[in-house]
């Protein structure tokens, strides 16, 4: 076994998207090779309805997949194919935009006005850029959860982990998407396929992630007197942790425990031509997509 080193930890950056939704972006619109096959990750979390209710009105996508995971509140969605629906707390939508789709997403808060969810963009390989659009809507009840003896809980959105397989399938990047909670002070190791790019996104509590060069040096240590925690290099709320190569990730949860997404996928390793919500392989393909938008041929007829 080889421990994946922590290449970088960084805070998600406040930004605004859609018609004025305030959110935090962990990565996106920079170096697409950094976390290939993933392009962008947003954390939309707010307690003030005026900061999210204008939502994400009609906009196009081509050449990518979008993964929306709702923790609290709801997201109403509709698209150019006539699909409509509502994602509730714990629900997931995996949309393959493929050859092109127009859609909108309108968030609403819970009874206390709170809204929280994530959106991840996954790239499509050139052979699937122009595939027919499709959706996979998954309810919270259909997402398996495994609980280990030490209290660690893992929800498996995509992929197979600890003998359970998530309900989303047929995804180009063959990803693993896990929602992990590790109790306070527990040290835990998670296996990740060596050939995948991987990152963690901490959104509750904190944890120390071990480095390959010193797998125990950055972890929590209990003092003999008072059994209090000393913490070095602790990753807290809204922190992206980017890992290098290896086949396992080790961490130790902070004094309040930690909840994070652990996401990995097989790199596509192809050229990227990217403009907003459209991601192709060449500038010519990107220009054609813009031309299709202008002349009304962006949405392709079903075969």
PDB file of C-alpha atoms in Angstrom:
ATOM      1  CA  UNK A   1       0.000   0.000   0.000  1.00  0.00           C
ATOM      2  CA  UNK A   2       1.156   3.545  -0.705  1.00  0.00           C
ATOM      3  CA  UNK A   3      -0.206   6.651   0.968  1.00  0.00           C
ATOM      4  CA  UNK A   4      -1.364   9.452  -1.304  1.00  0.00           C
ATOM      5  CA  UNK A   5       0.478  12.664  -0.410  1.00  0.00           C
ATOM      6  CA  UNK A   6      -1.477  15.853   0.155  1.00  0.00           C
ATOM      7  CA  UNK A   7      -0.397  18.036  -2.767  1.00  0.00           C
ATOM      8  CA  UNK A   8      -2.392  21.072  -1.713  1.00  0.00           C
ATOM      9  CA  UNK A   9      -5.062  22.346   0.641  1.00  0.00           C
ATOM     10  CA  UNK A  10      -6.959  25.496  -0.217  1.00  0.00           C
ATOM     11  CA  UNK A  11     -10.105  27.308   0.779  1.00  0.00           C
ATOM     12  CA  UNK A  12     -13.073  27.552  -1.558  1.00  0.00           C
ATOM     13  CA  UNK A  13     -13.414  31.081  -2.965  1.00  0.00           C
ATOM     14  CA  UNK A  14     -16.629  33.140  -2.676  1.00  0.00           C
ATOM     15  CA  UNK A  15     -18.133  33.867  -6.075  1.00  0.00           C
ATOM     16  CA  UNK A  16     -21.467  34.477  -7.761  1.00  0.00           C
ATOM     17  CA  UNK A  17     -23.168  32.436 -10.466  1.00  0.00           C
ATOM     18  CA  UNK A  18     -26.493  32.200 -12.271  1.00  0.00           C
ATOM     19  CA  UNK A  19     -28.783  35.164 -11.664  1.00  0.00           C
ATOM     20  CA  UNK A  20     -26.943  36.153  -8.492  1.00  0.00           C
ATOM     21  CA  UNK A  21     -26.444  33.012  -6.387  1.00  0.00           C
ATOM     22  CA  UNK A  22     -23.699  33.460  -3.794  1.00  0.00           C
ATOM     23  CA  UNK A  23     -21.581  30.332  -3.484  1.00  0.00           C
ATOM     24  CA  UNK A  24     -18.031  29.097  -2.846  1.00  0.00           C
ATOM     25  CA  UNK A  25     -15.940  27.569  -5.640  1.00  0.00           C
ATOM     26  CA  UNK A  26     -13.298  24.998  -4.702  1.00  0.00           C
ATOM     27  CA  UNK A  27     -11.940  24.760  -8.258  1.00  0.00           C
ATOM     28  CA  UNK A  28     -12.947  25.577 -11.811  1.00  0.00           C
ATOM     29  CA  UNK A  29     -12.131  27.692 -14.889  1.00  0.00           C
ATOM     30  CA  UNK A  30      -8.384  27.354 -14.292  1.00  0.00           C
ATOM     31  CA  UNK A  31      -6.178  24.369 -15.133  1.00  0.00           C
ATOM     32  CA  UNK A  32      -8.497  21.560 -16.378  1.00  0.00           C
ATOM     33  CA  UNK A  33      -5.714  18.983 -16.076  1.00  0.00           C
ATOM     34  CA  UNK A  34      -5.330  19.557 -12.320  1.00  0.00           C
ATOM     35  CA  UNK A  35      -8.189  17.257 -11.314  1.00  0.00           C
ATOM     36  CA  UNK A  36      -9.005  15.662 -14.697  1.00  0.00           C
ATOM     37  CA  UNK A  37     -11.689  14.301 -15.294  1.00  0.00           C
ATOM     38  CA  UNK A  38     -13.312  16.882 -12.996  1.00  0.00           C
ATOM     39  CA  UNK A  39     -13.606  20.489 -14.135  1.00  0.00           C
ATOM     40  CA  UNK A  40     -15.418  22.453 -11.436  1.00  0.00           C
ATOM     41  CA  UNK A  41     -16.779  22.096  -7.904  1.00  0.00           C
ATOM     42  CA  UNK A  42     -19.183  24.553  -6.254  1.00  0.00           C
ATOM     43  CA  UNK A  43     -20.536  24.620  -2.702  1.00  0.00           C
ATOM     44  CA  UNK A  44     -23.822  26.543  -2.674  1.00  0.00           C
ATOM     45  CA  UNK A  45     -24.691  27.104   0.990  1.00  0.00           C
ATOM     46  CA  UNK A  46     -26.751  29.973   2.323  1.00  0.00           C
ATOM     47  CA  UNK A  47     -29.130  30.945   5.101  1.00  0.00           C
ATOM     48  CA  UNK A  48     -30.387  34.106   3.371  1.00  0.00           C
ATOM     49  CA  UNK A  49     -32.990  33.469   0.628  1.00  0.00           C
ATOM     50  CA  UNK A  50     -32.087  36.672  -1.198  1.00  0.00           C
ATOM     51  CA  UNK A  51     -28.654  35.153  -1.860  1.00  0.00           C
ATOM     52  CA  UNK A  52     -29.946  32.092  -3.758  1.00  0.00           C
ATOM     53  CA  UNK A  53     -33.618  32.418  -4.793  1.00  0.00           C
ATOM     54  CA  UNK A  54     -32.869  33.950  -8.225  1.00  0.00           C
ATOM     55  CA  UNK A  55     -31.217  30.637  -9.002  1.00  0.00           C
ATOM     56  CA  UNK A  56     -29.718  29.438 -12.257  1.00  0.00           C
ATOM     57  CA  UNK A  57     -32.163  30.350 -15.077  1.00  0.00           C
ATOM     58  CA  UNK A  58     -32.093  28.723 -18.513  1.00  0.00           C
ATOM     59  CA  UNK A  59     -28.567  28.051 -19.733  1.00  0.00           C
ATOM     60  CA  UNK A  60     -26.867  25.580 -22.096  1.00  0.00           C
ATOM     61  CA  UNK A  61     -24.458  22.703 -21.474  1.00  0.00           C
ATOM     62  CA  UNK A  62     -22.542  20.557 -23.950  1.00  0.00           C
ATOM     63  CA  UNK A  63     -19.705  18.061 -23.582  1.00  0.00           C
ATOM     64  CA  UNK A  64     -19.897  17.563 -19.801  1.00  0.00           C
ATOM     65  CA  UNK A  65     -21.800  15.920 -16.958  1.00  0.00           C
ATOM     66  CA  UNK A  66     -23.126  17.840 -13.963  1.00  0.00           C
ATOM     67  CA  UNK A  67     -23.640  16.213 -10.583  1.00  0.00           C
ATOM     68  CA  UNK A  68     -25.921  18.014  -8.110  1.00  0.00           C
ATOM     69  CA  UNK A  69     -26.091  16.766  -4.492  1.00  0.00           C
ATOM     70  CA  UNK A  70     -28.567  18.512  -2.178  1.00  0.00           C
ATOM     71  CA  UNK A  71     -28.068  18.463   1.601  1.00  0.00           C
ATOM     72  CA  UNK A  72     -30.822  20.856   2.714  1.00  0.00           C
ATOM     73  CA  UNK A  73     -33.600  22.750   0.959  1.00  0.00           C
ATOM     74  CA  UNK A  74     -34.730  21.790  -2.542  1.00  0.00           C
ATOM     75  CA  UNK A  75     -33.752  22.427  -6.160  1.00  0.00           C
ATOM     76  CA  UNK A  76     -36.431  22.564  -8.857  1.00  0.00           C
ATOM     77  CA  UNK A  77     -35.158  21.746 -12.332  1.00  0.00           C
ATOM     78  CA  UNK A  78     -36.458  21.739 -15.884  1.00  0.00           C
ATOM     79  CA  UNK A  79     -34.916  21.249 -19.312  1.00  0.00           C
ATOM     80  CA  UNK A  80     -35.376  21.549 -23.054  1.00  0.00           C
ATOM     81  CA  UNK A  81     -36.348  17.860 -23.272  1.00  0.00           C
ATOM     82  CA  UNK A  82     -39.423  18.489 -21.136  1.00  0.00           C
ATOM     83  CA  UNK A  83     -38.030  16.928 -17.955  1.00  0.00           C
ATOM     84  CA  UNK A  84     -39.033  18.580 -14.667  1.00  0.00           C
ATOM     85  CA  UNK A  85     -38.586  17.618 -11.041  1.00  0.00           C
ATOM     86  CA  UNK A  86     -37.469  18.582  -7.568  1.00  0.00           C
ATOM     87  CA  UNK A  87     -34.385  17.430  -5.710  1.00  0.00           C
ATOM     88  CA  UNK A  88     -34.826  17.261  -1.930  1.00  0.00           C
ATOM     89  CA  UNK A  89     -32.427  16.841   0.978  1.00  0.00           C
ATOM     90  CA  UNK A  90     -30.058  13.940   0.302  1.00  0.00           C
ATOM     91  CA  UNK A  91     -31.088  13.578  -3.363  1.00  0.00           C
ATOM     92  CA  UNK A  92     -28.666  13.482  -6.288  1.00  0.00           C
ATOM     93  CA  UNK A  93     -29.042  14.351  -9.958  1.00  0.00           C
ATOM     94  CA  UNK A  94     -26.440  13.251 -12.492  1.00  0.00           C
ATOM     95  CA  UNK A  95     -27.036  15.005 -15.819  1.00  0.00           C
ATOM     96  CA  UNK A  96     -25.147  13.981 -18.939  1.00  0.00           C
ATOM     97  CA  UNK A  97     -25.402  17.027 -21.196  1.00  0.00           C
ATOM     98  CA  UNK A  98     -23.730  15.287 -24.137  1.00  0.00           C
ATOM     99  CA  UNK A  99     -24.611  16.911 -27.464  1.00  0.00           C
ATOM    100  CA  UNK A 100     -26.470  19.733 -25.787  1.00  0.00           C
ATOM    101  CA  UNK A 101     -29.218  20.627 -23.383  1.00  0.00           C
ATOM    102  CA  UNK A 102     -30.851  23.778 -22.047  1.00  0.00           C
ATOM    103  CA  UNK A 103     -31.867  23.616 -18.411  1.00  0.00           C
ATOM    104  CA  UNK A 104     -32.531  25.624 -15.292  1.00  0.00           C
ATOM    105  CA  UNK A 105     -32.069  24.986 -11.577  1.00  0.00           C
ATOM    106  CA  UNK A 106     -33.969  27.022  -8.989  1.00  0.00           C
ATOM    107  CA  UNK A 107     -33.000  26.508  -5.322  1.00  0.00           C
ATOM    108  CA  UNK A 108     -35.365  26.931  -2.379  1.00  0.00           C
ATOM    109  CA  UNK A 109     -34.583  26.891   1.338  1.00  0.00           C
ATOM    110  CA  UNK A 110     -35.925  24.584   4.027  1.00  0.00           C
ATOM    111  CA  UNK A 111     -38.353  25.724   6.748  1.00  0.00           C
ATOM    112  CA  UNK A 112     -35.570  27.835   8.285  1.00  0.00           C
ATOM    113  CA  UNK A 113     -34.573  29.341   4.941  1.00  0.00           C
ATOM    114  CA  UNK A 114     -31.377  27.274   4.690  1.00  0.00           C
ATOM    115  CA  UNK A 115     -30.100  25.948   1.373  1.00  0.00           C
ATOM    116  CA  UNK A 116     -27.061  23.715   0.929  1.00  0.00           C
ATOM    117  CA  UNK A 117     -25.831  21.632  -1.957  1.00  0.00           C
ATOM    118  CA  UNK A 118     -22.891  20.872  -4.218  1.00  0.00           C
ATOM    119  CA  UNK A 119     -22.368  20.792  -7.963  1.00  0.00           C
ATOM    120  CA  UNK A 120     -19.510  18.936  -9.617  1.00  0.00           C
ATOM    121  CA  UNK A 121     -18.724  19.049 -13.329  1.00  0.00           C
ATOM    122  CA  UNK A 122     -17.226  15.988 -14.951  1.00  0.00           C
ATOM    123  CA  UNK A 123     -15.690  16.086 -18.423  1.00  0.00           C
ATOM    124  CA  UNK A 124     -16.752  13.745 -21.219  1.00  0.00           C
ATOM    125  CA  UNK A 125     -14.195  12.035 -23.489  1.00  0.00           C
ATOM    126  CA  UNK A 126     -14.242  13.043 -27.151  1.00  0.00           C
ATOM    127  CA  UNK A 127     -16.086   9.865 -28.141  1.00  0.00           C
ATOM    128  CA  UNK A 128     -19.006  10.815 -25.866  1.00  0.00           C
ATOM    129  CA  UNK A 129     -19.097  14.606 -26.277  1.00  0.00           C
ATOM    130  CA  UNK A 130     -22.066  14.398 -28.654  1.00  0.00           C
ATOM    131  CA  UNK A 131     -23.946  11.546 -26.998  1.00  0.00           C
ATOM    132  CA  UNK A 132     -27.679  11.919 -26.334  1.00  0.00           C
ATOM    133  CA  UNK A 133     -28.460  13.856 -23.121  1.00  0.00           C
ATOM    134  CA  UNK A 134     -29.814  11.902 -20.162  1.00  0.00           C
ATOM    135  CA  UNK A 135     -30.617  12.233 -16.476  1.00  0.00           C
ATOM    136  CA  UNK A 136     -30.247  10.021 -13.461  1.00  0.00           C
ATOM    137  CA  UNK A 137     -32.313  11.301 -10.533  1.00  0.00           C
ATOM    138  CA  UNK A 138     -31.623   9.454  -7.290  1.00  0.00           C
ATOM    139  CA  UNK A 139     -33.526   9.876  -4.040  1.00  0.00           C
ATOM    140  CA  UNK A 140     -31.788   9.902  -0.667  1.00  0.00           C
ATOM    141  CA  UNK A 141     -33.446   6.584   0.229  1.00  0.00           C
ATOM    142  CA  UNK A 142     -31.730   4.877  -2.731  1.00  0.00           C
ATOM    143  CA  UNK A 143     -28.200   5.913  -1.717  1.00  0.00           C
ATOM    144  CA  UNK A 144     -26.610   3.119   0.346  1.00  0.00           C
ATOM    145  CA  UNK A 145     -24.848   3.950   3.596  1.00  0.00           C
ATOM    146  CA  UNK A 146     -22.307   1.772   5.383  1.00  0.00           C
ATOM    147  CA  UNK A 147     -21.362   2.211   9.040  1.00  0.00           C
ATOM    148  CA  UNK A 148     -18.071   0.898  10.390  1.00  0.00           C
ATOM    149  CA  UNK A 149     -17.441  -0.325  13.943  1.00  0.00           C
ATOM    150  CA  UNK A 150     -15.748   2.952  14.911  1.00  0.00           C
ATOM    151  CA  UNK A 151     -18.807   4.987  13.890  1.00  0.00           C
ATOM    152  CA  UNK A 152     -17.501   6.060  10.478  1.00  0.00           C
ATOM    153  CA  UNK A 153     -20.416   6.502   8.049  1.00  0.00           C
ATOM    154  CA  UNK A 154     -20.074   6.502   4.264  1.00  0.00           C
ATOM    155  CA  UNK A 155     -22.839   7.263   1.759  1.00  0.00           C
ATOM    156  CA  UNK A 156     -21.999   5.820  -1.656  1.00  0.00           C
ATOM    157  CA  UNK A 157     -23.400   8.035  -4.414  1.00  0.00           C
ATOM    158  CA  UNK A 158     -21.340   6.522  -7.223  1.00  0.00           C
ATOM    159  CA  UNK A 159     -18.959   3.598  -7.381  1.00  0.00           C
ATOM    160  CA  UNK A 160     -18.360   0.615  -5.124  1.00  0.00           C
ATOM    161  CA  UNK A 161     -17.018   0.942  -1.591  1.00  0.00           C
ATOM    162  CA  UNK A 162     -16.918  -1.427   1.396  1.00  0.00           C
ATOM    163  CA  UNK A 163     -19.024  -3.952  -0.511  1.00  0.00           C
ATOM    164  CA  UNK A 164     -21.823  -1.556  -1.491  1.00  0.00           C
ATOM    165  CA  UNK A 165     -22.443   0.033  -4.908  1.00  0.00           C
ATOM    166  CA  UNK A 166     -24.041   3.423  -5.479  1.00  0.00           C
ATOM    167  CA  UNK A 167     -27.162   3.796  -7.659  1.00  0.00           C
ATOM    168  CA  UNK A 168     -25.676   6.034 -10.393  1.00  0.00           C
ATOM    169  CA  UNK A 169     -24.118   4.117 -13.278  1.00  0.00           C
ATOM    170  CA  UNK A 170     -22.831   4.425 -16.816  1.00  0.00           C
ATOM    171  CA  UNK A 171     -20.698   7.493 -16.090  1.00  0.00           C
ATOM    172  CA  UNK A 172     -17.818   8.189 -18.466  1.00  0.00           C
ATOM    173  CA  UNK A 173     -15.191   8.934 -15.815  1.00  0.00           C
ATOM    174  CA  UNK A 174     -16.105   5.805 -13.820  1.00  0.00           C
ATOM    175  CA  UNK A 175     -15.965   7.946 -10.667  1.00  0.00           C
ATOM    176  CA  UNK A 176     -16.266   7.227  -6.996  1.00  0.00           C
ATOM    177  CA  UNK A 177     -18.315   9.825  -5.072  1.00  0.00           C
ATOM    178  CA  UNK A 178     -18.514   9.292  -1.311  1.00  0.00           C
ATOM    179  CA  UNK A 179     -20.060  11.371   1.502  1.00  0.00           C
ATOM    180  CA  UNK A 180     -17.967  10.493   4.567  1.00  0.00           C
ATOM    181  CA  UNK A 181     -18.418  11.218   8.285  1.00  0.00           C
ATOM    182  CA  UNK A 182     -15.629  10.245  10.688  1.00  0.00           C
ATOM    183  CA  UNK A 183     -16.267  10.698  14.453  1.00  0.00           C
ATOM    184  CA  UNK A 184     -14.071  12.891  16.657  1.00  0.00           C
ATOM    185  CA  UNK A 185     -10.498  11.692  17.041  1.00  0.00           C
ATOM    186  CA  UNK A 186     -10.914   8.586  14.878  1.00  0.00           C
ATOM    187  CA  UNK A 187      -8.075   7.747  12.518  1.00  0.00           C
ATOM    188  CA  UNK A 188      -9.225   6.236   9.235  1.00  0.00           C
ATOM    189  CA  UNK A 189      -7.745   4.998   5.972  1.00  0.00           C
ATOM    190  CA  UNK A 190      -9.693   4.844   2.711  1.00  0.00           C
ATOM    191  CA  UNK A 191      -8.623   2.879  -0.349  1.00  0.00           C
ATOM    192  CA  UNK A 192      -8.615   4.674  -3.727  1.00  0.00           C
ATOM    193  CA  UNK A 193      -7.642   3.126  -7.027  1.00  0.00           C
ATOM    194  CA  UNK A 194      -4.068   4.102  -7.885  1.00  0.00           C
ATOM    195  CA  UNK A 195      -4.972   5.268 -11.387  1.00  0.00           C
ATOM    196  CA  UNK A 196      -7.593   7.796 -10.290  1.00  0.00           C
ATOM    197  CA  UNK A 197      -7.241  11.484  -9.561  1.00  0.00           C
ATOM    198  CA  UNK A 198      -8.662  12.221  -6.135  1.00  0.00           C
ATOM    199  CA  UNK A 199      -9.705  15.076  -3.883  1.00  0.00           C
ATOM    200  CA  UNK A 200     -11.550  15.622  -0.621  1.00  0.00           C
ATOM    201  CA  UNK A 201     -13.825  18.541   0.198  1.00  0.00           C
ATOM    202  CA  UNK A 202     -14.338  19.192   3.916  1.00  0.00           C
ATOM    203  CA  UNK A 203     -17.663  20.842   4.738  1.00  0.00           C
ATOM    204  CA  UNK A 204     -18.266  20.057   8.421  1.00  0.00           C
ATOM    205  CA  UNK A 205     -15.804  19.807  11.311  1.00  0.00           C
ATOM    206  CA  UNK A 206     -12.116  19.299  10.568  1.00  0.00           C
ATOM    207  CA  UNK A 207      -9.453  16.672  10.012  1.00  0.00           C
ATOM    208  CA  UNK A 208      -5.729  16.224   9.524  1.00  0.00           C
ATOM    209  CA  UNK A 209      -4.753  14.384   6.340  1.00  0.00           C
ATOM    210  CA  UNK A 210      -1.525  12.391   6.473  1.00  0.00           C
ATOM    211  CA  UNK A 211       1.352  13.114   4.112  1.00  0.00           C
ATOM    212  CA  UNK A 212       3.268  10.282   2.447  1.00  0.00           C
ATOM    213  CA  UNK A 213       6.577  11.572   3.781  1.00  0.00           C
ATOM    214  CA  UNK A 214       5.341  11.617   7.380  1.00  0.00           C
ATOM    215  CA  UNK A 215       2.139   9.608   7.679  1.00  0.00           C
ATOM    216  CA  UNK A 216       1.728  10.233  11.408  1.00  0.00           C
ATOM    217  CA  UNK A 217       3.398  13.602  11.827  1.00  0.00           C
ATOM    218  CA  UNK A 218       0.439  15.804  10.939  1.00  0.00           C
ATOM    219  CA  UNK A 219      -2.192  13.760  12.688  1.00  0.00           C
ATOM    220  CA  UNK A 220      -3.883  14.566  15.952  1.00  0.00           C
ATOM    221  CA  UNK A 221      -2.014  13.622  19.114  1.00  0.00           C
ATOM    222  CA  UNK A 222      -3.554  13.256  22.565  1.00  0.00           C
ATOM    223  CA  UNK A 223      -1.706  14.853  25.421  1.00  0.00           C
ATOM    224  CA  UNK A 224      -1.238  12.696  28.486  1.00  0.00           C
ATOM    225  CA  UNK A 225      -2.475  15.507  30.718  1.00  0.00           C
ATOM    226  CA  UNK A 226      -6.148  16.245  30.138  1.00  0.00           C
ATOM    227  CA  UNK A 227      -6.416  14.126  26.983  1.00  0.00           C
ATOM    228  CA  UNK A 228      -6.755  17.326  24.935  1.00  0.00           C
ATOM    229  CA  UNK A 229      -6.118  17.399  21.229  1.00  0.00           C
ATOM    230  CA  UNK A 230      -3.130  19.100  19.655  1.00  0.00           C
ATOM    231  CA  UNK A 231      -3.803  19.816  16.016  1.00  0.00           C
ATOM    232  CA  UNK A 232      -1.357  20.607  13.245  1.00  0.00           C
ATOM    233  CA  UNK A 233      -2.254  21.254   9.601  1.00  0.00           C
ATOM    234  CA  UNK A 234      -5.958  20.794  10.233  1.00  0.00           C
ATOM    235  CA  UNK A 235      -8.314  21.135   7.261  1.00  0.00           C
ATOM    236  CA  UNK A 236     -11.633  22.724   8.223  1.00  0.00           C
ATOM    237  CA  UNK A 237     -14.869  23.887   6.642  1.00  0.00           C
ATOM    238  CA  UNK A 238     -14.861  24.607   2.876  1.00  0.00           C
ATOM    239  CA  UNK A 239     -11.356  23.180   2.368  1.00  0.00           C
ATOM    240  CA  UNK A 240     -10.286  21.370  -0.785  1.00  0.00           C
ATOM    241  CA  UNK A 241      -7.607  18.706  -0.251  1.00  0.00           C
ATOM    242  CA  UNK A 242      -5.892  17.587  -3.463  1.00  0.00           C
ATOM    243  CA  UNK A 243      -4.035  14.268  -3.368  1.00  0.00           C
ATOM    244  CA  UNK A 244      -1.114  12.897  -5.336  1.00  0.00           C
ATOM    245  CA  UNK A 245      -0.700   9.317  -6.521  1.00  0.00           C
ATOM    246  CA  UNK A 246      -1.049   6.271  -4.297  1.00  0.00           C
ATOM    247  CA  UNK A 247      -3.786   3.859  -3.282  1.00  0.00           C
ATOM    248  CA  UNK A 248      -4.962   5.102   0.097  1.00  0.00           C
ATOM    249  CA  UNK A 249      -5.820   8.279   2.007  1.00  0.00           C
ATOM    250  CA  UNK A 250      -5.324   8.490   5.779  1.00  0.00           C
ATOM    251  CA  UNK A 251      -6.813  11.102   8.074  1.00  0.00           C
ATOM    252  CA  UNK A 252      -7.664  11.711  11.672  1.00  0.00           C
ATOM    253  CA  UNK A 253     -10.815  13.572  12.581  1.00  0.00           C
ATOM    254  CA  UNK A 254     -10.676  16.739  14.659  1.00  0.00           C
ATOM    255  CA  UNK A 255     -12.352  17.322  18.037  1.00  0.00           C
ATOM    256  CA  UNK A 256     -15.809  17.739  16.452  1.00  0.00           C
ATOM    257  CA  UNK A 257     -15.417  14.973  13.908  1.00  0.00           C
ATOM    258  CA  UNK A 258     -15.347  15.627  10.174  1.00  0.00           C
ATOM    259  CA  UNK A 259     -17.673  15.294   7.199  1.00  0.00           C
ATOM    260  CA  UNK A 260     -16.277  15.497   3.701  1.00  0.00           C
ATOM    261  CA  UNK A 261     -16.788  14.364   0.133  1.00  0.00           C
ATOM    262  CA  UNK A 262     -14.151  11.961  -1.179  1.00  0.00           C
ATOM    263  CA  UNK A 263     -14.229  11.991  -4.978  1.00  0.00           C
ATOM    264  CA  UNK A 264     -12.020  10.243  -7.506  1.00  0.00           C
ATOM    265  CA  UNK A 265     -12.127   9.468 -11.220  1.00  0.00           C
ATOM    266  CA  UNK A 266     -10.062   8.130 -14.092  1.00  0.00           C
ATOM    267  CA  UNK A 267      -8.273  10.916 -16.022  1.00  0.00           C
ATOM    268  CA  UNK A 268      -9.439  11.456 -19.602  1.00  0.00           C
ATOM    269  CA  UNK A 269      -6.137  13.071 -20.645  1.00  0.00           C
ATOM    270  CA  UNK A 270      -7.473  14.847 -23.744  1.00  0.00           C
ATOM    271  CA  UNK A 271      -7.240  18.457 -24.952  1.00  0.00           C
ATOM    272  CA  UNK A 272      -9.830  20.813 -23.438  1.00  0.00           C
ATOM    273  CA  UNK A 273     -11.481  23.761 -25.204  1.00  0.00           C
ATOM    274  CA  UNK A 274     -13.690  25.424 -22.596  1.00  0.00           C
ATOM    275  CA  UNK A 275     -16.031  28.379 -22.631  1.00  0.00           C
ATOM    276  CA  UNK A 276     -18.477  28.725 -19.738  1.00  0.00           C
ATOM    277  CA  UNK A 277     -20.887  25.750 -19.649  1.00  0.00           C
ATOM    278  CA  UNK A 278     -19.549  24.232 -22.895  1.00  0.00           C
ATOM    279  CA  UNK A 279     -16.458  21.996 -22.870  1.00  0.00           C
ATOM    280  CA  UNK A 280     -15.133  20.486 -26.099  1.00  0.00           C
ATOM    281  CA  UNK A 281     -11.751  19.196 -27.333  1.00  0.00           C
ATOM    282  CA  UNK A 282     -10.895  21.819 -29.968  1.00  0.00           C
ATOM    283  CA  UNK A 283     -11.509  25.500 -30.627  1.00  0.00           C
ATOM    284  CA  UNK A 284     -13.279  24.521 -33.839  1.00  0.00           C
ATOM    285  CA  UNK A 285     -15.771  22.391 -31.890  1.00  0.00           C
ATOM    286  CA  UNK A 286     -16.267  25.241 -29.432  1.00  0.00           C
ATOM    287  CA  UNK A 287     -16.925  27.710 -32.261  1.00  0.00           C
ATOM    288  CA  UNK A 288     -19.420  25.262 -33.770  1.00  0.00           C
ATOM    289  CA  UNK A 289     -21.244  24.997 -30.423  1.00  0.00           C
ATOM    290  CA  UNK A 290     -21.535  28.791 -30.249  1.00  0.00           C
ATOM    291  CA  UNK A 291     -22.765  28.839 -33.842  1.00  0.00           C
ATOM    292  CA  UNK A 292     -25.368  26.192 -32.975  1.00  0.00           C
ATOM    293  CA  UNK A 293     -26.548  28.334 -30.060  1.00  0.00           C
ATOM    294  CA  UNK A 294     -26.963  31.360 -32.321  1.00  0.00           C
ATOM    295  CA  UNK A 295     -28.800  29.599 -35.141  1.00  0.00           C
ATOM    296  CA  UNK A 296     -31.095  27.427 -33.014  1.00  0.00           C
ATOM    297  CA  UNK A 297     -29.514  24.035 -33.753  1.00  0.00           C
ATOM    298  CA  UNK A 298     -27.852  23.512 -30.353  1.00  0.00           C
ATOM    299  CA  UNK A 299     -30.437  20.934 -29.247  1.00  0.00           C
ATOM    300  CA  UNK A 300     -30.033  17.859 -31.425  1.00  0.00           C
ATOM    301  CA  UNK A 301     -33.033  15.679 -32.394  1.00  0.00           C
ATOM    302  CA  UNK A 302     -33.344  12.334 -30.630  1.00  0.00           C
ATOM    303  CA  UNK A 303     -32.070   9.415 -32.696  1.00  0.00           C
TER     304      UNK A 303
END
